[in-house]
Coordinates of C-alpha atoms and ligand atoms in Angstrom, one line a residue:
M1386 CA -17.3 -14.7 -13.3
G1387 CA -17.7 -11.9 -10.8
A1388 CA -15.1 -10.3 -8.5
S1389 CA -13.8 -12.4 -5.6
L1390 CA -12.1 -11.5 -2.3
Y1391 CA -8.8 -12.7 -0.8
E1392 CA -10.6 -14.8 1.8
P1393 CA -10.6 -14.8 4.7
I1394 CA -10.9 -11.0 5.1
N1395 CA -10.5 -8.9 8.1
V1396 CA -8.2 -11.3 9.9
Y1397 CA -4.5 -10.8 10.6
K1398 CA -2.4 -13.2 8.4
P1399 CA 1.2 -13.4 9.8
L1400 CA 3.9 -13.7 7.2
A1401 CA 7.1 -13.5 9.4
P1402 CA 7.8 -12.3 12.9
D1403 CA 6.3 -8.8 13.5
I1404 CA 4.7 -8.5 10.0
G1405 CA 1.5 -9.6 8.5
I1406 CA -1.3 -8.6 6.2
V1407 CA -5.1 -8.1 6.4
D1408 CA -7.1 -8.5 3.3
G1409 CA -10.0 -6.2 3.1
P1410 CA -13.6 -6.2 1.8
F1411 CA -14.6 -4.8 -1.6
E1412 CA -14.0 -1.2 -2.2
Y1413 CA -15.8 0.7 -4.9
L1414 CA -14.5 3.2 -7.4
T1415 CA -16.0 6.7 -6.8
V1416 CA -16.3 9.1 -9.6
G1417 CA -17.4 12.7 -8.9
G1418 CA -18.7 11.6 -5.5
I1419 CA -20.8 8.8 -7.0
R1420 CA -20.0 5.2 -6.0
M1421 CA -19.7 3.1 -9.1
P1422 CA -20.6 -0.6 -9.1
L1423 CA -16.9 -1.5 -9.7
P1424 CA -15.5 -3.5 -6.9
F1425 CA -11.8 -4.1 -6.2
T1426 CA -9.9 -5.5 -3.3
T1427 CA -7.3 -3.8 -1.1
R1428 CA -4.9 -5.1 1.5
M1429 CA -3.4 -3.6 4.7
T1430 CA 0.1 -4.4 6.0
V1431 CA 0.7 -4.4 9.7
V1432 CA 4.2 -4.2 11.3
R1433 CA 4.9 -4.5 15.0
L1434 CA 7.7 -2.2 16.1
A1435 CA 10.2 -2.8 18.9
N1436 CA 8.2 -1.0 21.5
G1437 CA 5.0 -3.0 20.7
D1438 CA 3.4 -0.2 18.6
L1439 CA 1.7 -1.3 15.4
F1440 CA 2.3 0.4 12.1
L1441 CA -0.8 0.1 9.9
H1442 CA 0.0 0.7 6.2
S1443 CA -3.0 1.7 4.1
P1444 CA -5.7 0.8 6.7
I1445 CA -8.6 -1.1 5.3
K1446 CA -12.2 -0.4 6.4
F1447 CA -12.5 -0.4 10.1
D1448 CA -13.8 -3.7 11.6
E1449 CA -14.5 -4.2 15.3
T1450 CA -13.3 -7.8 15.5
L1451 CA -10.2 -7.0 13.5
A1452 CA -9.5 -4.0 15.8
K1453 CA -9.7 -6.4 18.9
E1454 CA -7.4 -8.8 17.2
L1455 CA -4.8 -6.1 16.4
H1456 CA -5.2 -4.7 19.9
G1457 CA -4.0 -8.2 21.1
L1458 CA -0.9 -7.9 19.0
G1459 CA 0.3 -4.5 20.1
T1460 CA -0.7 -0.9 20.4
V1461 CA -2.4 0.4 17.3
R1462 CA -0.3 3.6 16.8
H1463 CA 0.6 4.6 13.3
L1464 CA -2.0 5.0 10.6
V1465 CA -0.2 5.5 7.4
S1466 CA -1.5 7.0 4.1
P1467 CA 1.2 6.0 1.6
N1468 CA -0.3 8.0 -1.2
Q1469 CA -3.2 10.4 -1.8
F1470 CA -5.5 7.5 -2.9
H1471 CA -5.2 5.3 0.2
Y1472 CA -6.4 7.2 3.2
A1473 CA -10.2 6.9 3.4
H1474 CA -10.4 4.6 6.4
I1475 CA -7.8 6.3 8.6
A1476 CA -10.4 8.4 10.5
E1477 CA -12.4 5.3 11.5
W1478 CA -9.3 3.8 13.1
A1479 CA -8.3 7.0 14.7
R1480 CA -11.8 7.3 16.3
A1481 CA -11.4 3.8 17.7
F1482 CA -7.8 4.4 18.8
P1483 CA -7.5 8.0 19.9
E1484 CA -3.8 7.6 20.7
T1485 CA -2.9 7.0 17.1
I1486 CA -0.8 9.2 14.9
S1487 CA -2.2 9.7 11.3
W1488 CA 0.6 10.1 8.7
A1489 CA -0.1 12.1 5.6
S1490 CA 1.2 11.5 2.1
P1491 CA 1.7 14.4 -0.4
H1492 CA -1.6 16.1 -1.3
V1493 CA -3.7 13.7 0.8
R1494 CA -5.1 16.5 3.0
Q1495 CA -6.4 18.5 0.0
R1496 CA -7.9 15.3 -1.5
A1497 CA -9.6 14.3 1.7
R1498 CA -10.9 17.9 2.1
A1499 CA -12.2 18.0 -1.5
R1500 CA -14.1 14.8 -0.8
H1501 CA -15.5 16.0 2.6
I1502 CA -13.7 13.2 4.4
D1503 CA -12.7 14.6 7.8
I1504 CA -9.3 13.3 8.8
N1505 CA -6.9 14.9 11.3
F1506 CA -3.5 14.1 9.9
T1507 CA -1.1 14.7 12.6
R1508 CA 2.3 14.2 10.9
D1509 CA 3.7 14.2 7.4
L1510 CA 5.7 11.4 5.9
E1511 CA 9.2 12.5 4.7
A1512 CA 11.9 11.2 2.5
G1513 CA 13.6 9.5 5.5
A1514 CA 11.9 7.2 8.1
P1515 CA 10.9 9.0 11.3
E1516 CA 12.4 8.1 14.7
E1517 CA 9.2 6.2 15.5
W1518 CA 10.0 3.3 13.1
R1519 CA 13.5 4.0 11.7
G1520 CA 15.0 1.0 13.5
K1521 CA 12.6 -1.4 11.9
I1522 CA 11.3 0.2 8.7
D1523 CA 13.1 2.2 6.0
Q1524 CA 11.2 4.3 3.4
L1525 CA 11.5 6.3 0.2
L1526 CA 9.3 8.5 -1.9
F1527 CA 8.8 6.8 -5.2
P1528 CA 8.3 9.4 -8.0
G1529 CA 5.3 9.1 -10.3
G1530 CA 4.0 12.6 -10.6
Y1531 CA 0.4 12.7 -9.4
F1532 CA 0.7 9.1 -8.3
K1533 CA 3.9 9.3 -6.3
E1534 CA 3.9 7.2 -3.1
F1535 CA 5.9 6.2 -0.2
I1536 CA 7.4 2.7 -0.4
F1537 CA 8.5 1.0 2.8
F1538 CA 10.9 -1.8 3.7
H1539 CA 10.6 -4.0 6.7
K1540 CA 14.2 -4.8 7.5
A1541 CA 14.0 -7.9 9.6
S1542 CA 11.8 -9.8 7.1
S1543 CA 13.2 -8.1 4.0
T1544 CA 9.7 -7.1 2.9
L1545 CA 9.0 -4.4 0.4
I1546 CA 5.7 -2.7 1.1
V1547 CA 4.1 -1.0 -1.9
T1548 CA 0.6 0.3 -2.4
D1549 CA -0.2 1.1 -6.1
T1550 CA 3.4 1.2 -7.5
I1551 CA 3.1 -2.4 -8.5
I1552 CA -0.3 -3.8 -9.5
N1553 CA -0.6 -7.6 -10.0
L1554 CA -4.3 -8.3 -10.5
E1555 CA -5.4 -11.9 -10.8
L1556 CA -7.7 -12.0 -13.8
D1557 CA -10.0 -14.7 -12.4
K1558 CA -10.6 -12.6 -9.3
I1559 CA -11.7 -9.4 -11.0
S1560 CA -14.7 -8.5 -13.1
E1561 CA -15.1 -6.2 -16.1
P1562 CA -14.0 -3.5 -16.9
W1563 CA -11.0 -4.1 -14.6
R1564 CA -10.2 -7.3 -16.4
T1565 CA -9.8 -5.6 -19.8
A1566 CA -7.9 -2.7 -18.2
A1567 CA -5.6 -5.1 -16.4
K1568 CA -4.9 -6.9 -19.7
L1569 CA -4.3 -3.7 -21.7
T1570 CA -1.9 -2.3 -19.2
G1571 CA -0.1 -5.6 -18.4
M1572 CA -0.8 -5.2 -14.7
Y1573 CA -1.8 -8.8 -14.0
H1574 CA -0.5 -11.8 -12.4
P1575 CA 2.2 -13.1 -12.8
Y1576 CA 3.5 -10.2 -14.8
G1577 CA 2.6 -7.4 -12.3
E1578 CA 3.7 -4.1 -13.5
I1579 CA 4.3 -0.5 -12.4
F1580 CA 1.0 1.2 -12.2
F1581 CA 0.4 2.6 -15.7
G1582 CA -0.3 6.2 -14.5
M1583 CA 3.2 6.4 -13.1
R1584 CA 5.0 5.3 -16.2
L1585 CA 5.0 8.6 -18.1
P1586 CA 5.9 10.8 -15.1
L1587 CA 8.7 8.4 -14.3
L1588 CA 10.3 9.2 -17.7
F1589 CA 10.4 12.8 -16.8
Q1590 CA 11.8 12.2 -13.3
R1591 CA 14.8 10.1 -14.3
G1592 CA 17.0 11.3 -11.5
K1593 CA 14.6 10.7 -8.8
A1594 CA 13.5 7.3 -10.3
K1595 CA 17.1 6.2 -10.5
S1596 CA 17.8 7.0 -6.9
A1597 CA 14.6 5.3 -5.7
I1598 CA 15.2 2.2 -7.8
G1599 CA 18.8 2.0 -6.7
K1600 CA 17.6 2.0 -3.1
I1601 CA 15.0 -0.7 -3.7
H1602 CA 17.7 -2.9 -5.2
S1603 CA 20.0 -2.2 -2.3
W1604 CA 17.4 -3.4 0.1
Q1605 CA 17.3 -6.8 -1.7
P1606 CA 13.7 -7.6 -0.8
Q1607 CA 12.7 -11.2 -0.4
R1608 CA 9.0 -10.5 -0.4
I1609 CA 6.9 -7.8 -2.1
L1610 CA 3.5 -6.8 -0.6
L1611 CA 1.1 -4.7 -2.5
S1612 CA -2.4 -3.5 -2.1
H1613 CA -4.1 -4.7 -5.3
G1614 CA -3.8 -8.3 -6.5
R1615 CA -1.4 -11.1 -5.6
W1616 CA 1.8 -10.3 -3.8
F1617 CA 5.2 -11.8 -4.5
D1618 CA 7.0 -14.2 -2.2
A1619 CA 9.2 -16.0 -4.7
D1620 CA 12.0 -15.1 -7.1
T1621 CA 11.8 -11.5 -5.8
D1622 CA 15.1 -10.6 -7.4
E1623 CA 13.8 -11.4 -10.9
V1624 CA 10.5 -9.6 -10.2
I1625 CA 12.3 -6.4 -9.1
Q1626 CA 14.7 -6.6 -12.0
R1627 CA 11.8 -7.1 -14.5
I1628 CA 9.6 -4.4 -13.1
F1629 CA 12.1 -1.7 -12.2
G1630 CA 15.1 -2.7 -14.4
G1631 CA 18.5 -3.5 -13.1
P1632 CA 20.3 -1.4 -10.5
P1633 CA 21.2 2.0 -12.0
R1634 CA 24.8 2.7 -12.6
Ligands
FE2_334 FE1 -4.8 1.7 -4.9

Protein backbone atom coordinates (compact mmCIF):
# COMPACT_ATOMS: atom_id res chain seq x y z
CA MET A 1 0.00 0.00 0.00
CA GLY A 2 1.24 3.49 -0.81
CA ALA A 3 1.24 6.60 1.30
CA SER A 4 -2.07 8.31 1.96
CA LEU A 5 -3.10 11.78 3.01
CA TYR A 6 -5.21 13.01 5.92
CA GLU A 7 -8.11 13.91 3.64
CA PRO A 8 -9.54 16.39 3.15
CA ILE A 9 -6.39 18.49 2.76
CA ASN A 10 -6.06 22.27 2.58
CA VAL A 11 -9.23 22.93 4.55
CA TYR A 12 -9.58 24.32 8.05
CA LYS A 13 -10.82 21.69 10.49
CA PRO A 14 -12.07 23.34 13.69
CA LEU A 15 -11.31 21.44 16.90
CA ALA A 16 -12.51 23.88 19.55
CA PRO A 17 -13.31 27.58 19.62
CA ASP A 18 -10.41 29.54 18.05
CA ILE A 19 -8.26 26.53 17.20
CA GLY A 20 -8.14 24.13 14.29
CA ILE A 21 -5.84 22.22 11.99
CA VAL A 22 -5.15 22.05 8.30
CA ASP A 23 -3.77 18.82 6.89
CA GLY A 24 -1.36 19.41 4.05
CA PRO A 25 -0.37 17.72 0.80
CA PHE A 26 2.59 15.37 0.55
CA GLU A 27 6.00 16.77 1.29
CA TYR A 28 9.13 15.04 0.07
CA LEU A 29 12.40 14.42 1.82
CA THR A 30 15.24 16.39 0.26
CA VAL A 31 18.77 15.12 0.55
CA GLY A 32 21.61 17.36 -0.63
CA GLY A 33 19.15 19.50 -2.56
CA ILE A 34 17.65 16.52 -4.35
CA ARG A 35 13.99 15.71 -3.83
CA MET A 36 13.67 12.05 -2.95
CA PRO A 37 10.55 10.02 -3.84
CA LEU A 38 9.73 9.67 -0.14
CA PRO A 39 6.39 11.31 0.64
CA PHE A 40 5.23 12.22 4.12
CA THR A 41 2.39 14.35 5.44
CA THR A 42 2.47 17.41 7.59
CA ARG A 43 -0.13 19.42 9.46
CA MET A 44 -0.54 23.08 10.36
CA THR A 45 -2.28 24.38 13.48
CA VAL A 46 -4.19 27.65 13.38
CA VAL A 47 -5.09 29.67 16.48
CA ARG A 48 -7.28 32.75 16.48
CA LEU A 49 -6.06 35.35 18.98
CA ALA A 50 -8.22 37.79 20.97
CA ASN A 51 -7.75 40.61 18.43
CA GLY A 52 -8.69 38.37 15.50
CA ASP A 53 -5.10 37.76 14.38
CA LEU A 54 -4.29 34.23 13.26
CA PHE A 55 -1.26 32.29 14.48
CA LEU A 56 -0.15 29.76 11.86
CA HIS A 57 2.03 27.10 13.42
CA SER A 58 4.28 25.36 10.88
CA PRO A 59 2.53 26.68 7.75
CA ILE A 60 1.87 24.05 5.10
CA LYS A 61 2.33 24.69 1.38
CA PHE A 62 0.48 27.84 0.33
CA ASP A 63 -2.90 27.27 -1.27
CA GLU A 64 -5.08 30.07 -2.66
CA THR A 65 -8.44 28.60 -1.57
CA LEU A 66 -7.13 27.85 1.90
CA ALA A 67 -5.73 31.39 2.15
CA LYS A 68 -9.19 32.77 1.36
CA GLU A 69 -10.79 30.50 3.94
CA LEU A 70 -8.33 31.61 6.62
CA HIS A 71 -8.78 35.23 5.63
CA GLY A 72 -12.45 34.73 6.46
CA LEU A 73 -11.54 33.49 9.95
CA GLY A 74 -9.26 36.34 10.93
CA THR A 75 -6.16 38.29 9.96
CA VAL A 76 -3.31 36.03 8.92
CA ARG A 77 -0.55 37.52 11.10
CA HIS A 78 1.94 35.15 12.70
CA LEU A 79 3.89 32.64 10.62
CA VAL A 80 5.68 30.42 13.08
CA SER A 81 8.67 28.20 12.41
CA PRO A 82 8.77 26.03 15.55
CA ASN A 83 12.05 24.32 14.64
CA GLN A 84 14.67 24.55 11.94
CA PHE A 85 12.98 21.84 9.86
CA HIS A 86 9.56 23.44 9.53
CA TYR A 87 9.87 26.75 7.73
CA ALA A 88 9.92 26.13 3.98
CA HIS A 89 6.45 27.55 3.15
CA ILE A 90 6.60 30.66 5.31
CA ALA A 91 7.77 32.87 2.43
CA GLU A 92 4.79 31.84 0.26
CA TRP A 93 2.35 32.94 2.99
CA ALA A 94 4.32 36.12 3.68
CA ARG A 95 4.12 37.07 -0.01
CA ALA A 96 0.34 36.58 -0.01
CA PHE A 97 -0.08 38.40 3.32
CA PRO A 98 2.56 41.16 3.51
CA GLU A 99 1.40 42.29 6.97
CA THR A 100 2.51 39.02 8.55
CA ILE A 101 5.31 38.56 11.06
CA SER A 102 7.59 35.58 10.39
CA TRP A 103 8.93 34.01 13.59
CA ALA A 104 12.29 32.25 13.51
CA SER A 105 13.30 29.16 15.48
CA PRO A 106 16.94 28.55 16.49
CA HIS A 107 19.25 28.07 13.46
CA VAL A 108 16.41 28.32 10.94
CA ARG A 109 17.88 31.38 9.24
CA GLN A 110 21.16 29.58 8.55
CA ARG A 111 19.33 26.49 7.34
CA ALA A 112 17.11 28.46 4.96
CA ARG A 113 20.13 30.39 3.64
CA ALA A 114 22.10 27.20 3.07
CA ARG A 115 19.19 25.84 1.02
CA HIS A 116 18.72 29.10 -0.91
CA ILE A 117 15.22 29.58 0.49
CA ASP A 118 14.66 33.28 0.82
CA ILE A 119 12.64 34.08 3.95
CA ASN A 120 12.66 37.36 5.78
CA PHE A 121 12.28 36.29 9.39
CA THR A 122 11.22 39.38 11.29
CA ARG A 123 11.25 38.15 14.88
CA ASP A 124 12.82 35.38 16.96
CA LEU A 125 10.88 33.04 19.22
CA GLU A 126 12.08 33.20 22.81
CA ALA A 127 11.65 31.10 25.93
CA GLY A 128 8.60 33.10 26.98
CA ALA A 129 5.57 33.86 24.83
CA PRO A 130 5.62 37.32 23.22
CA GLU A 131 3.04 39.96 24.02
CA GLU A 132 1.29 39.23 20.73
CA TRP A 133 -0.10 35.88 21.91
CA ARG A 134 0.79 35.62 25.62
CA GLY A 135 -2.86 35.88 26.68
CA LYS A 136 -3.88 32.86 24.63
CA ILE A 137 -0.80 30.73 24.04
CA ASP A 138 2.09 29.73 26.29
CA GLN A 139 5.34 28.26 25.00
CA LEU A 140 8.63 26.64 25.92
CA LEU A 141 11.80 25.61 24.14
CA PHE A 142 11.99 21.83 24.31
CA PRO A 143 15.63 20.67 24.38
CA GLY A 144 16.84 18.06 21.90
CA GLY A 145 20.18 19.36 20.67
CA TYR A 146 20.05 19.87 16.94
CA PHE A 147 16.34 18.99 16.97
CA LYS A 148 15.20 21.35 19.70
CA GLU A 149 11.85 22.97 19.06
CA PHE A 150 9.33 25.35 20.49
CA ILE A 151 6.24 23.69 21.93
CA PHE A 152 3.07 25.73 22.37
CA PHE A 153 0.00 25.43 24.56
CA HIS A 154 -3.37 26.93 23.65
CA LYS A 155 -4.83 27.70 27.05
CA ALA A 156 -8.56 27.94 26.34
CA SER A 157 -8.73 24.54 24.65
CA SER A 158 -5.90 22.91 26.71
CA THR A 159 -4.15 21.93 23.50
CA LEU A 160 -0.47 21.07 23.33
CA ILE A 161 0.97 21.93 19.91
CA VAL A 162 4.12 20.02 19.00
CA THR A 163 5.86 19.63 15.67
CA ASP A 164 8.41 16.81 15.61
CA THR A 165 8.85 16.22 19.36
CA ILE A 166 6.18 13.52 19.21
CA ILE A 167 5.79 11.43 16.07
CA ASN A 168 2.83 9.07 15.80
CA LEU A 169 2.80 7.67 12.26
CA GLU A 170 -0.05 5.44 11.18
CA LEU A 171 1.62 2.49 9.53
CA ASP A 172 -1.15 1.95 6.98
CA LYS A 173 -0.81 5.56 5.81
CA ILE A 174 2.91 5.50 5.07
CA SER A 175 5.09 3.65 2.59
CA GLU A 176 8.56 2.21 2.85
CA PRO A 177 11.16 3.06 4.06
CA TRP A 178 9.16 5.19 6.52
CA ARG A 179 7.19 2.16 7.70
CA THR A 180 10.29 0.22 8.71
CA ALA A 181 11.85 3.33 10.26
CA ALA A 182 8.66 4.01 12.23
CA LYS A 183 8.58 0.43 13.49
CA LEU A 184 12.25 0.41 14.46
CA THR A 185 12.02 3.66 16.36
CA GLY A 186 8.62 3.00 17.94
CA MET A 187 7.21 6.25 16.55
CA TYR A 188 3.91 4.83 15.37
CA HIS A 189 0.29 4.90 16.38
CA PRO A 190 -0.89 4.36 19.03
CA TYR A 191 2.51 4.30 20.73
CA GLY A 192 3.75 7.66 19.39
CA GLU A 193 7.15 8.50 20.78
CA ILE A 194 9.64 11.30 21.20
CA PHE A 195 11.40 11.82 17.89
CA PHE A 196 14.35 9.42 18.01
CA GLY A 197 16.92 12.10 17.12
CA MET A 198 16.04 13.99 20.30
CA ARG A 199 16.44 11.10 22.70
CA LEU A 200 20.22 11.11 23.09
CA PRO A 201 20.54 14.91 23.38
CA LEU A 202 17.79 14.85 26.02
CA LEU A 203 19.95 12.59 28.19
CA PHE A 204 22.68 15.22 28.15
CA GLN A 205 20.32 18.07 28.89
CA ARG A 206 18.61 16.67 31.94
CA GLY A 207 18.11 20.02 33.66
CA LYS A 208 16.45 21.63 30.68
CA ALA A 209 14.44 18.49 29.93
CA LYS A 210 13.20 18.34 33.50
CA SER A 211 11.99 21.90 33.46
CA ALA A 212 10.31 21.55 30.03
CA ILE A 213 8.59 18.30 31.00
CA GLY A 214 7.49 19.82 34.32
CA LYS A 215 5.89 22.68 32.42
CA ILE A 216 4.12 20.34 30.00
CA HIS A 217 2.65 18.43 32.96
CA SER A 218 1.60 21.67 34.64
CA TRP A 219 -0.40 22.65 31.55
CA GLN A 220 -2.47 19.43 31.82
CA PRO A 221 -3.13 19.17 28.07
CA GLN A 222 -6.38 17.55 26.98
CA ARG A 223 -5.36 17.28 23.34
CA ILE A 224 -1.96 16.89 21.62
CA LEU A 225 -1.55 18.14 18.09
CA LEU A 226 1.50 17.10 16.10
CA SER A 227 2.78 17.52 12.56
CA HIS A 228 3.38 13.93 11.49
CA GLY A 229 0.84 11.20 12.04
CA ARG A 230 -2.26 10.90 14.15
CA TRP A 231 -2.79 13.40 16.92
CA PHE A 232 -4.16 12.57 20.37
CA ASP A 233 -7.52 13.63 21.73
CA ALA A 234 -8.15 10.98 24.37
CA ASP A 235 -6.40 9.78 27.54
CA THR A 236 -3.94 12.62 27.14
CA ASP A 237 -2.72 12.32 30.74
CA GLU A 238 -1.56 8.77 30.11
CA VAL A 239 -0.03 9.69 26.76
CA ILE A 240 1.99 12.50 28.34
CA GLN A 241 3.05 10.24 31.21
CA ARG A 242 4.11 7.45 28.85
CA ILE A 243 6.02 9.68 26.44
CA PHE A 244 7.67 12.14 28.82
CA GLY A 245 7.58 10.22 32.10
CA GLY A 246 5.92 11.53 35.27
CA PRO A 247 6.22 15.07 36.53
CA PRO A 248 9.82 15.65 37.68
CA ARG A 249 10.30 16.03 41.41
FE1 LIG B 1 8.87 17.37 10.80
